[in-house]
PDB file of C-alpha atoms in Angstrom:
ATOM      1  CA  MET A 107      66.275 128.770  72.926  1.00  0.00           C
ATOM      2  CA  PHE A 108      64.568 132.148  72.581  1.00  0.00           C
ATOM      3  CA  LYS A 109      66.006 132.592  69.051  1.00  0.00           C
ATOM      4  CA  ILE A 110      64.329 129.323  67.926  1.00  0.00           C
ATOM      5  CA  CYS A 111      60.954 130.694  68.943  1.00  0.00           C
ATOM      6  CA  THR A 112      61.395 134.166  67.413  1.00  0.00           C
ATOM      7  CA  ILE A 113      63.062 133.334  64.077  1.00  0.00           C
ATOM      8  CA  PRO A 114      59.683 132.663  62.316  1.00  0.00           C
ATOM      9  CA  LEU A 115      58.554 136.156  63.404  1.00  0.00           C
ATOM     10  CA  ASP A 116      61.789 137.654  62.121  1.00  0.00           C
ATOM     11  CA  THR A 117      61.492 135.814  58.777  1.00  0.00           C
ATOM     12  CA  ALA A 118      57.929 136.993  58.347  1.00  0.00           C
ATOM     13  CA  LYS A 119      58.839 140.612  59.326  1.00  0.00           C
ATOM     14  CA  VAL A 120      61.642 140.726  56.672  1.00  0.00           C
ATOM     15  CA  ARG A 121      59.432 139.305  53.993  1.00  0.00           C
ATOM     16  CA  PHE A 122      56.640 141.721  54.841  1.00  0.00           C
ATOM     17  CA  GLN A 123      59.041 144.664  54.822  1.00  0.00           C
ATOM     18  CA  LEU A 124      60.623 143.659  51.512  1.00  0.00           C
ATOM     19  CA  GLN A 125      57.175 143.311  50.015  1.00  0.00           C
ATOM     20  CA  LYS A 126      56.240 146.880  50.956  1.00  0.00           C
ATOM     21  CA  LYS A 127      59.279 148.191  49.167  1.00  0.00           C
ATOM     22  CA  ALA A 128      58.456 146.246  46.067  1.00  0.00           C
ATOM     23  CA  VAL A 129      54.785 147.365  46.080  1.00  0.00           C
ATOM     24  CA  LEU A 130      55.877 150.997  46.365  1.00  0.00           C
ATOM     25  CA  GLY A 131      57.862 150.591  43.119  1.00  0.00           C
ATOM     26  CA  ASP A 132      55.022 149.026  41.171  1.00  0.00           C
ATOM     27  CA  VAL A 133      51.549 150.350  41.956  1.00  0.00           C
ATOM     28  CA  ALA A 134      49.674 147.683  39.878  1.00  0.00           C
ATOM     29  CA  THR A 135      50.904 144.766  42.005  1.00  0.00           C
ATOM     30  CA  LEU A 136      48.680 143.654  44.830  1.00  0.00           C
ATOM     31  CA  PRO A 137      50.513 142.817  48.096  1.00  0.00           C
ATOM     32  CA  LYS A 138      51.121 139.130  48.616  1.00  0.00           C
ATOM     33  CA  TYR A 139      51.318 139.316  52.403  1.00  0.00           C
ATOM     34  CA  ARG A 140      48.791 140.976  54.664  1.00  0.00           C
ATOM     35  CA  GLY A 141      49.915 141.425  58.279  1.00  0.00           C
ATOM     36  CA  MET A 142      52.253 139.262  60.329  1.00  0.00           C
ATOM     37  CA  LEU A 143      49.961 136.316  60.795  1.00  0.00           C
ATOM     38  CA  GLY A 144      48.962 136.420  57.121  1.00  0.00           C
ATOM     39  CA  THR A 145      52.623 136.514  56.112  1.00  0.00           C
ATOM     40  CA  ILE A 146      53.444 133.542  58.387  1.00  0.00           C
ATOM     41  CA  SER A 147      50.430 131.462  57.055  1.00  0.00           C
ATOM     42  CA  THR A 148      51.227 132.374  53.391  1.00  0.00           C
ATOM     43  CA  ILE A 149      54.860 131.346  53.790  1.00  0.00           C
ATOM     44  CA  ALA A 150      53.883 128.085  55.559  1.00  0.00           C
ATOM     45  CA  ARG A 151      51.287 127.281  52.946  1.00  0.00           C
ATOM     46  CA  GLU A 152      53.281 128.080  49.845  1.00  0.00           C
ATOM     47  CA  GLU A 153      56.831 127.152  50.878  1.00  0.00           C
ATOM     48  CA  GLY A 154      56.375 124.786  53.760  1.00  0.00           C
ATOM     49  CA  LEU A 155      56.471 125.301  57.547  1.00  0.00           C
ATOM     50  CA  ALA A 156      60.240 124.638  57.732  1.00  0.00           C
ATOM     51  CA  THR A 157      60.879 127.720  55.604  1.00  0.00           C
ATOM     52  CA  LEU A 158      59.995 129.917  58.597  1.00  0.00           C
ATOM     53  CA  TRP A 159      63.119 128.583  60.397  1.00  0.00           C
ATOM     54  CA  LYS A 160      65.603 129.169  57.519  1.00  0.00           C
ATOM     55  CA  GLY A 161      68.572 131.033  58.985  1.00  0.00           C
ATOM     56  CA  VAL A 162      68.171 129.687  62.490  1.00  0.00           C
ATOM     57  CA  VAL A 163      71.574 127.955  62.500  1.00  0.00           C
ATOM     58  CA  PRO A 164      73.615 131.067  61.635  1.00  0.00           C
ATOM     59  CA  GLY A 165      71.486 133.043  64.107  1.00  0.00           C
ATOM     60  CA  LEU A 166      72.279 130.510  66.892  1.00  0.00           C
ATOM     61  CA  HIS A 167      75.976 130.619  65.973  1.00  0.00           C
ATOM     62  CA  ARG A 168      75.968 134.351  66.256  1.00  0.00           C
ATOM     63  CA  GLN A 169      74.191 134.211  69.625  1.00  0.00           C
ATOM     64  CA  CYS A 170      76.647 131.689  70.960  1.00  0.00           C
ATOM     65  CA  VAL A 171      79.692 133.691  69.888  1.00  0.00           C
ATOM     66  CA  PHE A 172      78.354 137.067  71.092  1.00  0.00           C
ATOM     67  CA  GLY A 173      76.914 135.624  74.337  1.00  0.00           C
ATOM     68  CA  GLY A 174      80.217 133.828  75.055  1.00  0.00           C
ATOM     69  CA  LEU A 175      82.205 136.988  74.447  1.00  0.00           C
ATOM     70  CA  ARG A 176      79.925 139.043  76.724  1.00  0.00           C
ATOM     71  CA  VAL A 177      80.032 136.442  79.529  1.00  0.00           C
ATOM     72  CA  GLY A 178      83.725 135.662  79.109  1.00  0.00           C
ATOM     73  CA  LEU A 179      84.961 139.277  78.844  1.00  0.00           C
ATOM     74  CA  TYR A 180      82.884 140.882  81.626  1.00  0.00           C
ATOM     75  CA  GLU A 181      85.117 139.770  84.573  1.00  0.00           C
ATOM     76  CA  PRO A 182      88.424 140.662  82.820  1.00  0.00           C
ATOM     77  CA  PHE A 183      87.122 144.132  81.982  1.00  0.00           C
ATOM     78  CA  LYS A 184      85.748 144.634  85.463  1.00  0.00           C
ATOM     79  CA  SER A 185      89.172 143.713  86.865  1.00  0.00           C
ATOM     80  CA  LEU A 186      90.815 146.054  84.358  1.00  0.00           C
ATOM     81  CA  TYR A 187      88.688 148.983  85.564  1.00  0.00           C
ATOM     82  CA  VAL A 188      89.227 148.369  89.358  1.00  0.00           C
ATOM     83  CA  GLY A 189      92.708 146.862  89.281  1.00  0.00           C
ATOM     84  CA  GLU A 190      93.657 143.182  89.696  1.00  0.00           C
ATOM     85  CA  ASN A 191      94.503 143.466  93.433  1.00  0.00           C
ATOM     86  CA  PHE A 192      91.322 145.278  94.369  1.00  0.00           C
ATOM     87  CA  VAL A 193      89.560 143.892  97.494  1.00  0.00           C
ATOM     88  CA  GLY A 194      86.081 144.985  98.636  1.00  0.00           C
ATOM     89  CA  ASP A 195      82.896 146.203  97.033  1.00  0.00           C
ATOM     90  CA  ILE A 196      83.259 147.292  93.462  1.00  0.00           C
ATOM     91  CA  LEU A 197      81.705 150.705  92.665  1.00  0.00           C
ATOM     92  CA  LEU A 198      78.518 150.612  90.594  1.00  0.00           C
ATOM     93  CA  THR A 199      80.073 152.944  88.022  1.00  0.00           C
ATOM     94  CA  ARG A 200      82.858 150.425  87.387  1.00  0.00           C
ATOM     95  CA  LYS A 201      80.345 147.646  86.974  1.00  0.00           C
ATOM     96  CA  ILE A 202      78.328 149.735  84.556  1.00  0.00           C
ATOM     97  CA  LEU A 203      81.495 150.624  82.650  1.00  0.00           C
ATOM     98  CA  ALA A 204      82.394 146.951  82.346  1.00  0.00           C
ATOM     99  CA  GLY A 205      78.896 146.056  81.320  1.00  0.00           C
ATOM    100  CA  LEU A 206      78.759 148.665  78.656  1.00  0.00           C
ATOM    101  CA  THR A 207      82.168 147.718  77.309  1.00  0.00           C
ATOM    102  CA  THR A 208      81.258 144.093  76.956  1.00  0.00           C
ATOM    103  CA  GLY A 209      77.579 144.527  76.114  1.00  0.00           C
ATOM    104  CA  ARG A 210      76.479 142.677  79.150  1.00  0.00           C
ATOM    105  CA  SER A 211      74.092 145.175  80.726  1.00  0.00           C
ATOM    106  CA  ARG A 212      72.087 142.570  82.690  1.00  0.00           C
ATOM    107  CA  SER A 213      75.091 141.521  84.788  1.00  0.00           C
ATOM    108  CA  ILE A 214      75.807 144.977  86.173  1.00  0.00           C
ATOM    109  CA  LEU A 215      73.842 144.725  89.413  1.00  0.00           C
TER     110      LEU A 215
END
């Protein structure tokens, strides 16, 4: 859900950054976009509001795959680091190691 809200900002940021590189190469060209809000409004006015969400489907696919891997692999890696027959409280260092390995830093504590 968060990706759907932030993709227009990401689209505008990329356009704004690419424009700066183009302007540096040709000094006579005036910049088309001015600031983030100016970039968003220019894209929406010239290309349509839906253009701001181009690329949301691949972005959501990526989030689902990576999120699924992080959630799905955390417990197996935690078991790998403490042993499958471990009973009791798991050391914080083992949780941190499992979190770092799977990229799931929020689940450590």
